[in-house]
Coordinates of C-alpha atoms and ligand atoms in Angstrom, one line a residue:
Chain A
M1 CA -22.3 -0.6 4.9
R2 CA -19.2 0.1 6.9
I3 CA -16.0 -1.3 5.2
V4 CA -12.8 -1.3 7.1
V5 CA -9.6 -2.0 5.2
V6 CA -6.6 -3.0 7.2
G7 CA -3.4 -2.3 5.3
G8 CA -2.4 0.5 3.0
G9 CA -0.1 -1.4 0.7
M10 CA -0.8 -2.8 -2.8
G11 CA -3.9 -4.9 -1.9
G12 CA -5.6 -2.5 0.5
T13 CA -5.1 0.5 -1.8
I14 CA -6.1 -1.0 -5.1
F15 CA -9.2 -2.5 -3.4
A16 CA -10.3 0.7 -1.7
N17 CA -9.8 2.9 -4.7
N18 CA -11.4 0.5 -7.1
L19 CA -14.4 0.1 -4.8
A20 CA -14.6 3.9 -4.1
R21 CA -15.0 4.6 -7.8
R22 CA -17.6 1.9 -8.2
V23 CA -19.7 3.2 -5.3
A24 CA -19.0 6.9 -5.6
S25 CA -22.6 8.0 -5.1
E26 CA -23.2 5.6 -2.2
L27 CA -20.0 7.0 -0.6
K28 CA -21.2 10.5 -1.0
S29 CA -24.6 9.8 0.4
G30 CA -23.1 8.0 3.4
K31 CA -24.7 4.6 2.5
V32 CA -21.2 3.2 2.3
G33 CA -18.2 4.2 4.4
I34 CA -14.6 3.1 3.6
T35 CA -12.0 3.4 6.4
M36 CA -8.4 2.4 5.8
L37 CA -6.0 1.7 8.7
S38 CA -2.3 1.3 8.0
A39 CA 1.0 1.1 9.8
S40 CA 2.6 3.8 7.7
D41 CA 1.8 7.1 6.1
K42 CA 3.9 6.1 3.1
H43 CA 3.1 3.7 0.2
V44 CA 6.2 1.8 -1.0
Y45 CA 6.7 0.2 -4.3
Q46 CA 8.6 -2.8 -3.0
P47 CA 9.7 -4.3 -6.4
G48 CA 11.9 -1.2 -6.7
W49 CA 14.2 -2.5 -3.9
L50 CA 15.8 -4.9 -6.4
Y51 CA 17.1 -1.9 -8.3
V52 CA 18.2 -0.1 -5.1
A53 CA 20.3 -3.2 -4.4
L54 CA 22.0 -2.7 -7.8
G55 CA 22.5 1.0 -7.5
R56 CA 19.8 1.8 -10.2
A57 CA 17.2 3.5 -7.9
T58 CA 17.1 5.2 -4.6
P59 CA 14.5 4.5 -1.9
D60 CA 12.8 7.9 -2.0
E61 CA 11.9 7.4 -5.7
L62 CA 9.8 4.4 -4.6
E63 CA 7.6 6.2 -2.0
R64 CA 4.5 8.3 -2.1
D65 CA 2.3 9.7 0.6
Q66 CA -0.4 7.1 1.1
E67 CA -3.1 9.8 1.5
S68 CA -2.3 11.3 -1.9
L69 CA -3.1 8.0 -3.6
L70 CA -6.6 7.5 -2.2
E71 CA -9.9 8.5 -3.8
P72 CA -11.8 11.2 -2.0
G73 CA -14.2 9.8 0.5
I74 CA -11.9 7.1 1.9
K75 CA -11.0 7.9 5.5
F76 CA -7.4 7.1 6.2
F77 CA -5.6 6.7 9.5
V78 CA -2.1 5.8 10.4
D79 CA -3.0 3.6 13.3
P80 CA -2.1 0.0 13.1
V81 CA -4.6 -2.6 14.1
T82 CA -3.6 -4.6 17.2
E83 CA -6.8 -6.6 17.9
F84 CA -9.3 -8.4 15.6
H85 CA -12.7 -9.3 17.1
L86 CA -14.3 -11.2 14.3
A87 CA -17.3 -12.4 16.4
D88 CA -18.2 -8.9 17.5
R89 CA -17.1 -7.3 14.2
Y90 CA -14.7 -4.7 15.3
V91 CA -10.9 -4.1 15.3
K92 CA -8.9 -2.1 17.8
T93 CA -5.9 0.0 17.0
M94 CA -2.6 0.9 18.7
G95 CA -4.1 4.3 19.4
G96 CA -6.9 2.6 21.3
K97 CA -9.6 3.3 18.7
V98 CA -12.4 0.9 18.0
H99 CA -13.6 0.5 14.4
E100 CA -16.8 -1.5 13.9
Y101 CA -17.4 -3.0 10.5
D102 CA -19.9 -4.8 8.3
L103 CA -17.1 -6.0 6.1
L104 CA -13.4 -6.3 7.0
V105 CA -10.6 -6.5 4.4
I106 CA -7.3 -7.7 5.6
A107 CA -4.3 -6.9 3.4
T108 CA -1.4 -6.6 5.9
G109 CA 1.2 -8.2 3.6
S110 CA 4.2 -10.3 4.6
R111 CA 7.5 -9.7 6.2
P112 CA 11.0 -11.2 5.7
A113 CA 11.9 -13.4 8.7
P114 CA 15.6 -14.1 8.3
E115 CA 15.7 -14.8 12.0
D116 CA 14.0 -18.1 11.3
I117 CA 17.3 -19.4 9.7
P118 CA 20.2 -19.4 12.2
G119 CA 23.0 -17.0 10.9
M120 CA 21.0 -15.6 8.0
K121 CA 20.5 -12.1 9.5
E122 CA 24.2 -11.6 10.4
N123 CA 25.9 -13.3 7.5
S124 CA 24.0 -12.5 4.3
I125 CA 22.6 -9.6 2.2
N126 CA 19.1 -9.3 0.7
C127 CA 16.9 -6.8 -1.1
Y128 CA 13.8 -7.3 1.0
S129 CA 13.6 -3.8 2.5
A130 CA 14.9 -0.4 1.5
E131 CA 17.5 -0.5 4.3
N132 CA 18.7 -4.0 3.3
A133 CA 18.8 -3.1 -0.3
L134 CA 21.1 -0.2 0.5
R135 CA 23.3 -2.4 2.6
F136 CA 23.4 -4.9 -0.3
Y137 CA 24.7 -2.2 -2.7
E138 CA 27.2 -1.0 -0.1
R139 CA 28.5 -4.5 0.5
L140 CA 29.2 -4.9 -3.2
D141 CA 31.9 -2.3 -2.9
Y142 CA 33.9 -4.7 -0.8
F143 CA 33.4 -7.7 -3.0
K144 CA 36.5 -8.3 -5.0
G145 CA 35.7 -11.8 -6.2
G146 CA 35.0 -15.3 -4.7
R147 CA 32.0 -17.5 -4.4
I148 CA 28.5 -16.0 -4.2
V149 CA 25.9 -18.4 -2.8
I150 CA 22.2 -17.6 -3.5
A151 CA 20.3 -19.1 -0.6
V152 CA 16.5 -19.4 -0.8
G153 CA 14.1 -19.7 2.2
L154 CA 10.5 -20.6 2.0
P155 CA 7.9 -19.2 1.7
H156 CA 9.1 -15.9 0.1
K157 CA 7.4 -13.1 -1.7
C158 CA 8.2 -12.4 -5.3
P159 CA 9.1 -15.8 -6.7
M160 CA 11.3 -14.3 -9.5
I161 CA 13.8 -12.7 -7.1
P162 CA 16.1 -15.7 -6.8
L163 CA 16.7 -15.7 -10.6
E164 CA 16.5 -12.0 -11.1
V165 CA 19.0 -11.2 -8.4
T166 CA 21.4 -13.8 -9.9
F167 CA 21.2 -12.5 -13.5
T168 CA 21.3 -8.8 -12.6
L169 CA 24.1 -9.2 -10.1
Y170 CA 26.0 -11.2 -12.7
D171 CA 25.7 -8.4 -15.2
L172 CA 26.8 -5.8 -12.6
L173 CA 29.9 -7.8 -11.6
K174 CA 30.7 -8.2 -15.3
E175 CA 30.5 -4.5 -15.7
R176 CA 32.9 -4.1 -12.8
G177 CA 35.4 -6.5 -14.4
L178 CA 35.0 -9.0 -11.5
I179 CA 33.2 -11.8 -13.3
D180 CA 36.3 -13.9 -14.0
K181 CA 37.1 -13.9 -10.3
T182 CA 33.5 -14.7 -9.2
E183 CA 31.7 -18.0 -9.0
F184 CA 27.9 -17.9 -8.7
Y185 CA 26.4 -20.9 -6.8
Y186 CA 22.6 -20.9 -7.0
T187 CA 20.6 -23.1 -4.7
Y188 CA 16.8 -23.8 -4.8
P189 CA 14.4 -25.8 -2.6
I190 CA 12.9 -28.1 -5.1
G191 CA 14.2 -30.4 -7.8
R192 CA 14.7 -27.7 -10.5
V193 CA 16.0 -24.2 -10.5
H194 CA 12.6 -22.5 -10.5
S195 CA 9.0 -23.5 -9.5
L196 CA 7.7 -22.8 -13.0
E197 CA 8.9 -25.7 -15.2
N198 CA 9.4 -23.7 -18.4
V199 CA 11.2 -20.9 -16.6
A200 CA 13.5 -23.5 -15.0
K201 CA 14.3 -25.0 -18.4
W202 CA 15.2 -21.6 -19.8
A203 CA 17.2 -20.6 -16.6
V204 CA 19.3 -23.7 -16.6
G205 CA 20.3 -23.0 -20.2
E206 CA 21.3 -19.5 -19.1
F207 CA 23.2 -20.8 -16.1
D208 CA 25.1 -23.2 -18.3
R209 CA 25.9 -20.5 -20.8
L210 CA 27.1 -18.1 -18.0
G211 CA 28.9 -20.7 -15.9
V212 CA 26.6 -20.3 -13.0
K213 CA 26.7 -23.5 -10.8
Y214 CA 23.5 -24.7 -9.2
E215 CA 22.3 -27.2 -6.6
T216 CA 18.6 -28.2 -6.3
L217 CA 16.7 -29.8 -3.4
F218 CA 18.6 -27.4 -1.2
N219 CA 16.6 -25.9 1.7
I220 CA 18.7 -23.6 3.7
K221 CA 19.1 -24.7 7.3
E222 CA 21.8 -22.3 8.6
I223 CA 24.6 -20.0 7.6
D224 CA 27.7 -20.7 9.7
G225 CA 29.6 -17.4 9.7
L226 CA 32.6 -18.7 11.6
K227 CA 33.2 -21.6 9.2
G228 CA 32.0 -19.6 6.2
V229 CA 29.5 -22.3 5.0
V230 CA 25.9 -22.6 4.2
R231 CA 24.2 -25.9 5.2
S232 CA 21.0 -27.4 3.9
E233 CA 18.3 -29.5 5.5
E234 CA 19.2 -32.2 3.0
G235 CA 22.7 -32.4 4.4
S236 CA 25.0 -30.5 2.0
E237 CA 27.4 -27.8 2.8
I238 CA 28.8 -25.0 0.6
A239 CA 31.6 -22.7 1.4
Y240 CA 30.9 -19.0 0.6
D241 CA 32.5 -15.6 0.3
L242 CA 29.1 -13.8 0.1
V243 CA 25.6 -15.1 0.6
V244 CA 22.7 -13.4 -1.2
A245 CA 19.6 -14.5 0.7
V246 CA 16.0 -14.7 -0.2
P247 CA 14.7 -14.8 3.4
P248 CA 11.8 -17.0 4.4
H249 CA 8.7 -14.9 5.1
R250 CA 5.9 -14.7 7.6
G251 CA 2.6 -12.7 7.7
Q252 CA 2.5 -9.9 10.2
Q253 CA 2.9 -10.6 13.9
V254 CA -0.5 -9.1 14.6
I255 CA -2.1 -11.9 12.5
E256 CA -0.3 -14.6 14.5
D257 CA -1.0 -12.9 17.8
N258 CA -4.7 -12.8 17.0
K259 CA -4.6 -16.4 15.9
L260 CA -6.0 -15.6 12.5
G261 CA -3.5 -17.9 10.8
Q262 CA -0.3 -19.9 11.6
N263 CA 2.8 -17.9 10.8
G264 CA 0.5 -15.0 9.8
W265 CA -1.0 -16.9 6.8
I266 CA -4.8 -16.6 6.9
P267 CA -6.9 -19.5 5.6
T268 CA -8.6 -18.0 2.5
N269 CA -11.1 -19.4 0.0
R270 CA -9.3 -19.6 -3.4
H271 CA -12.3 -18.3 -5.4
T272 CA -14.3 -16.0 -3.1
L273 CA -11.2 -14.7 -1.2
H274 CA -13.2 -14.8 2.0
M275 CA -11.5 -16.0 5.2
E276 CA -12.1 -19.7 5.9
A277 CA -13.0 -19.5 9.5
E278 CA -16.0 -18.8 11.8
H279 CA -17.3 -15.3 10.9
G280 CA -15.2 -15.4 7.8
D281 CA -18.2 -14.5 5.7
R282 CA -17.6 -10.9 6.8
V283 CA -13.8 -11.0 6.1
I284 CA -12.0 -10.7 2.8
V285 CA -8.3 -11.5 2.7
L286 CA -6.0 -10.0 -0.1
G287 CA -2.4 -10.3 -1.1
D288 CA 0.6 -11.8 0.6
T289 CA -1.2 -12.7 3.9
T290 CA -3.5 -15.3 2.3
N291 CA -2.5 -18.9 2.6
L292 CA -3.3 -19.5 -1.1
P293 CA -0.9 -21.7 -3.0
I294 CA -0.1 -19.0 -5.5
S295 CA 2.8 -16.5 -5.8
K296 CA 3.1 -13.9 -3.1
A297 CA 3.3 -11.1 -5.7
G298 CA 2.0 -7.6 -6.3
S299 CA 0.2 -8.8 -9.5
T300 CA -1.6 -11.6 -7.5
T301 CA -2.7 -9.0 -5.0
H302 CA -3.8 -6.6 -7.8
F303 CA -6.0 -9.2 -9.5
E304 CA -7.4 -10.3 -6.2
A305 CA -8.2 -6.7 -5.2
E306 CA -10.0 -6.0 -8.4
V307 CA -12.2 -9.2 -8.1
A308 CA -12.9 -8.3 -4.5
A309 CA -13.8 -4.7 -5.2
E310 CA -16.1 -5.7 -8.1
N311 CA -17.8 -8.2 -5.8
V312 CA -18.3 -5.9 -2.9
A313 CA -19.7 -3.2 -5.2
A314 CA -22.1 -5.8 -6.7
M315 CA -23.1 -6.9 -3.2
I316 CA -24.0 -3.3 -2.4
K317 CA -25.9 -2.7 -5.6
I318 CA -27.5 -6.1 -6.5
G319 CA -27.0 -8.1 -3.3
R320 CA -24.8 -10.8 -4.8
P321 CA -21.2 -11.2 -6.0
V322 CA -20.4 -11.4 -9.7
R323 CA -16.9 -12.7 -10.0
S324 CA -14.7 -15.6 -8.8
Y325 CA -10.9 -15.2 -8.6
D326 CA -9.2 -17.6 -11.1
G327 CA -5.7 -17.6 -9.6
K328 CA -4.4 -15.1 -12.1
V329 CA -0.7 -14.1 -11.7
F330 CA 1.5 -12.1 -14.0
C331 CA 5.2 -11.8 -13.2
F332 CA 7.9 -10.0 -15.1
I333 CA 11.3 -11.8 -15.0
E334 CA 14.4 -9.6 -15.3
A335 CA 17.0 -11.8 -17.2
G336 CA 19.9 -9.4 -16.9
K337 CA 20.5 -5.7 -16.9
D338 CA 18.6 -5.1 -20.2
R339 CA 16.5 -8.1 -21.0
A340 CA 13.3 -9.5 -19.5
T341 CA 10.5 -11.9 -20.1
Y342 CA 7.2 -12.6 -18.2
A343 CA 5.1 -15.5 -16.9
M344 CA 1.3 -15.4 -16.8
F345 CA -0.8 -18.2 -15.3
T346 CA -4.0 -19.1 -13.5
Y347 CA -5.2 -22.1 -11.4
N348 CA -5.9 -23.9 -14.7
Q349 CA -3.5 -22.4 -17.2
P350 CA 0.2 -23.0 -17.0
P351 CA 2.5 -20.2 -18.0
Q352 CA 4.3 -20.2 -21.4
P353 CA 7.1 -17.8 -21.0
K354 CA 8.9 -16.5 -24.1
A355 CA 12.6 -15.8 -24.7
P356 CA 13.7 -12.6 -22.9
N357 CA 14.1 -9.5 -24.9
A358 CA 14.8 -5.8 -24.6
P359 CA 11.2 -4.4 -25.2
I360 CA 9.9 -6.5 -22.2
H361 CA 12.6 -5.0 -20.0
A362 CA 11.7 -1.5 -21.2
F363 CA 8.0 -2.3 -20.4
K364 CA 9.0 -3.4 -16.9
M365 CA 11.0 -0.2 -16.4
A366 CA 7.9 1.8 -17.6
Y367 CA 5.6 -0.2 -15.3
N368 CA 7.8 0.7 -12.3
K369 CA 6.6 4.3 -12.9
L370 CA 3.1 3.3 -14.1
Y371 CA 2.5 1.4 -10.8
W372 CA 1.2 4.6 -9.2
A373 CA -1.7 4.5 -11.6
T374 CA -2.3 0.9 -10.6
A375 CA -2.3 1.9 -6.9
R376 CA -4.9 4.5 -7.7
G377 CA -7.1 1.8 -9.2
L378 CA -6.8 3.2 -12.7
L379 CA -4.6 0.6 -14.5
Chain B
M1 CA -3.2 -35.6 15.7
E2 CA -5.4 -34.3 12.8
T3 CA -3.9 -34.7 9.3
R4 CA -2.9 -31.3 7.9
I5 CA -4.3 -30.7 4.4
V6 CA -2.1 -28.8 2.0
D7 CA -4.3 -27.9 -0.9
A8 CA -1.9 -27.2 -3.7
R9 CA -4.3 -28.0 -6.5
G10 CA -3.7 -25.6 -9.5
S11 CA -0.5 -24.3 -8.0
F12 CA 2.1 -23.6 -10.7
C13 CA 4.1 -21.2 -8.6
P14 CA 5.2 -21.9 -5.8
G15 CA 3.9 -25.3 -6.8
P16 CA 3.0 -28.4 -4.7
L17 CA 6.5 -29.3 -3.4
M18 CA 7.3 -25.8 -2.2
E19 CA 3.8 -25.6 -0.5
L20 CA 4.6 -28.9 1.2
I21 CA 8.0 -27.7 2.4
T22 CA 6.4 -24.5 3.7
N23 CA 3.8 -26.4 5.6
M24 CA 6.3 -29.0 6.8
K25 CA 8.2 -26.2 8.6
M26 CA 5.0 -25.2 10.5
A27 CA 4.1 -28.8 11.4
Q28 CA 5.1 -30.8 14.5
V29 CA 7.4 -33.8 14.4
G30 CA 5.1 -36.9 13.9
E31 CA 2.4 -34.9 12.2
V32 CA 1.0 -36.2 8.9
L33 CA 0.5 -33.8 6.0
E34 CA -1.8 -34.6 3.1
L35 CA -0.7 -32.8 -0.1
L36 CA -3.3 -32.4 -2.8
S37 CA -1.8 -31.8 -6.2
T38 CA -3.0 -31.7 -9.8
D39 CA 0.6 -31.7 -11.0
K40 CA 1.7 -35.1 -12.3
G41 CA 5.3 -34.2 -11.5
S42 CA 4.4 -34.3 -7.7
A43 CA 4.2 -38.1 -7.7
M44 CA 7.9 -38.1 -8.6
D45 CA 9.5 -35.0 -7.0
V46 CA 7.7 -35.1 -3.6
P47 CA 9.0 -38.6 -2.8
E48 CA 12.4 -37.7 -4.0
W49 CA 12.6 -34.7 -1.6
V50 CA 10.9 -36.6 1.3
K51 CA 13.5 -39.4 1.0
K52 CA 16.5 -37.0 0.7
V53 CA 15.5 -34.9 3.7
G54 CA 14.5 -37.8 5.8
H55 CA 10.7 -37.6 6.2
E56 CA 8.4 -40.5 5.4
I57 CA 5.8 -41.2 2.7
V58 CA 2.8 -42.7 4.3
E59 CA 0.7 -43.2 1.2
S60 CA 0.3 -41.9 -2.3
H61 CA -2.7 -42.3 -4.7
Q62 CA -4.5 -40.5 -7.4
D63 CA -8.3 -40.1 -7.0
A64 CA -11.0 -40.4 -9.7
E65 CA -10.7 -36.7 -10.5
G66 CA -7.0 -37.0 -11.1
V67 CA -5.9 -35.3 -7.9
W68 CA -2.8 -36.7 -6.3
H69 CA -3.1 -37.3 -2.5
I70 CA 0.4 -37.7 -1.0
L71 CA 0.6 -38.3 2.7
V72 CA 3.9 -37.5 4.4
R73 CA 4.9 -37.9 8.0
K74 CA 7.3 -35.2 9.5
M75 CA 10.2 -37.2 11.0
K76 CA 12.5 -34.4 12.3
Ligands
LIG1 C1 12.4 -7.0 -3.6 C2 10.9 -7.2 -4.0 C3 10.6 -7.3 -5.4 C4 9.3 -7.6 -5.8 N1 9.1 -7.6 -7.1 C5 7.8 -7.9 -7.5 C6 7.5 -7.9 -8.9 O1 8.4 -7.7 -9.7 N2 6.2 -8.1 -9.3 C7 5.2 -8.3 -8.3 O2 4.1 -8.6 -8.7 N3 5.5 -8.3 -7.0 C8 6.7 -8.1 -6.6 N4 7.0 -8.0 -5.2 C9 6.0 -8.4 -4.3 C10 5.0 -7.3 -3.9 O3 5.6 -6.1 -3.5 C11 4.1 -7.8 -2.8 O4 3.6 -9.1 -3.1 C12 2.9 -6.9 -2.5 O5 3.3 -5.6 -2.0 C13 1.9 -7.5 -1.6 O6 0.8 -6.6 -1.3 P1 0.0 -6.6 0.1 O7 -1.0 -5.6 -0.1 O8 -0.3 -8.0 0.4 O9 1.1 -6.1 1.1 P2 2.0 -4.8 1.2 O10 2.0 -4.1 -0.1 O11 3.3 -5.2 1.8 O12 1.2 -3.9 2.2 C14 0.9 -4.2 3.6 C15 0.4 -3.0 4.3 O13 -0.1 -3.4 5.6 C16 0.3 -2.4 6.5 N5 0.2 -3.0 7.8 C17 1.1 -3.9 8.4 N6 0.7 -4.2 9.6 C18 -0.4 -3.5 9.8 C19 -1.3 -3.4 11.0 N7 -1.1 -4.1 12.1 N8 -2.4 -2.6 10.9 C20 -2.7 -1.9 9.7 N9 -1.8 -2.0 8.6 C21 -0.8 -2.8 8.7 C22 1.6 -1.9 6.0 O14 1.9 -0.6 6.5 C23 1.4 -1.9 4.5 O15 0.8 -0.7 4.2 C24 8.3 -7.7 -4.8 C25 8.6 -7.6 -3.4 C26 9.9 -7.3 -3.0 C27 10.2 -7.2 -1.6

């Protein structure tokens, strides 16, 4: 069985390593082949960019050579896919190579698209790439007080970032003695301050305690740099001194170009994780690029990849899948510089987050290092 | 034009309204979106947002399995 994995990020890597371990003898005998195609020779731990934006990590600490993370037997090429031919079961790469498959796994992730909101790229800062996170930290040097507007585009990866960036930036400006001269103005697209109801209840209490102002049902329409205002689709306007953006996201351009899914979101079965399209029985979709109505988060990707790897191994060994993805997501929530909580939920189980505390923050900091064991498919 | 189904059953995060807003951005003006939701809050917060932003609720009902079907027309 020839398995081609497109994407060497969280989903592709966890899937390939987990599967390689399960079918080690079949890989050795040549009965199974796993090929990974990626756009980069590096593997980046993206959650670390939040800390880069706050001056608590540097980008190099968050990177490993992708090849060093892969189980022996997985063939790895830095050669991004440009064409998907699902009917004929092959992909073509930028280098002109053709890779035929019996099973295709697509885990190409998502990308921030600030250009979808007029003025966002030029007039705001964000932590959605290493470069932008560094610029974020640099920009804070010039911030001497004023109104900071948190502006949230949809959809976005890591649903906790709007709150996390608010609380952690608040603590940083407090440390710098600027909090009395600063007003935080948090905006959010729906009728409460976070999608998770319990998290929203807790966050509103924190906002009131800290004096953070907020406006809900606010979908960012544009940032007018000349007038210094942010406008919403719903018709309101807020003056700003600094905009911290959570940009809207899209899947990769290659997904759109190959018409696999509008805006790069691939129709995916919520339980089997197969692509919902003609020839989709030979295609598994993992991580951010699915169109599933769940958080675009590393934990989602991780749990999906484990289910998919176990199922593919079972298909190879007993001819049928053994597990169904239940929508499991686990997200840490940084509630300041030294406290955190978490939310865990599935399609059927709502989350019940607890009050933030120091041990959960310490665990998150430890996980930031332990992630490399997750990528190897060990944790 | 075919109705665009937005299947947000079992979605706690981002949740049905955010799924609707995301899909609304991808839809054409005049298109009808049918939101499927198992969150009882959707019957309240979806119409509130639709009204505020200026789209139109076409129909809203709960089926025998308890799933809300909220049909919204994109107006702008
Ligand atoms: C600031 C920030 C904070 C975050 N915090 C958290 C957190 O606390 N918890 C959490 O769970 N998640 C968090 N996330 C989200 C998490 O990082 C992503 O959800 C996760 O990386 C998605 O995994 P993926 O495999 O779908 O995509 P990615 O990990 O983005 O990998 C995509 C891969 O596809 C490759 N690729 C792209 N195009 C092509 C192509 N044409 N051909 C071949 N390969 C291609 C890329 O090179 C990359 O290797 C955060 C993200 C950010 C940005």
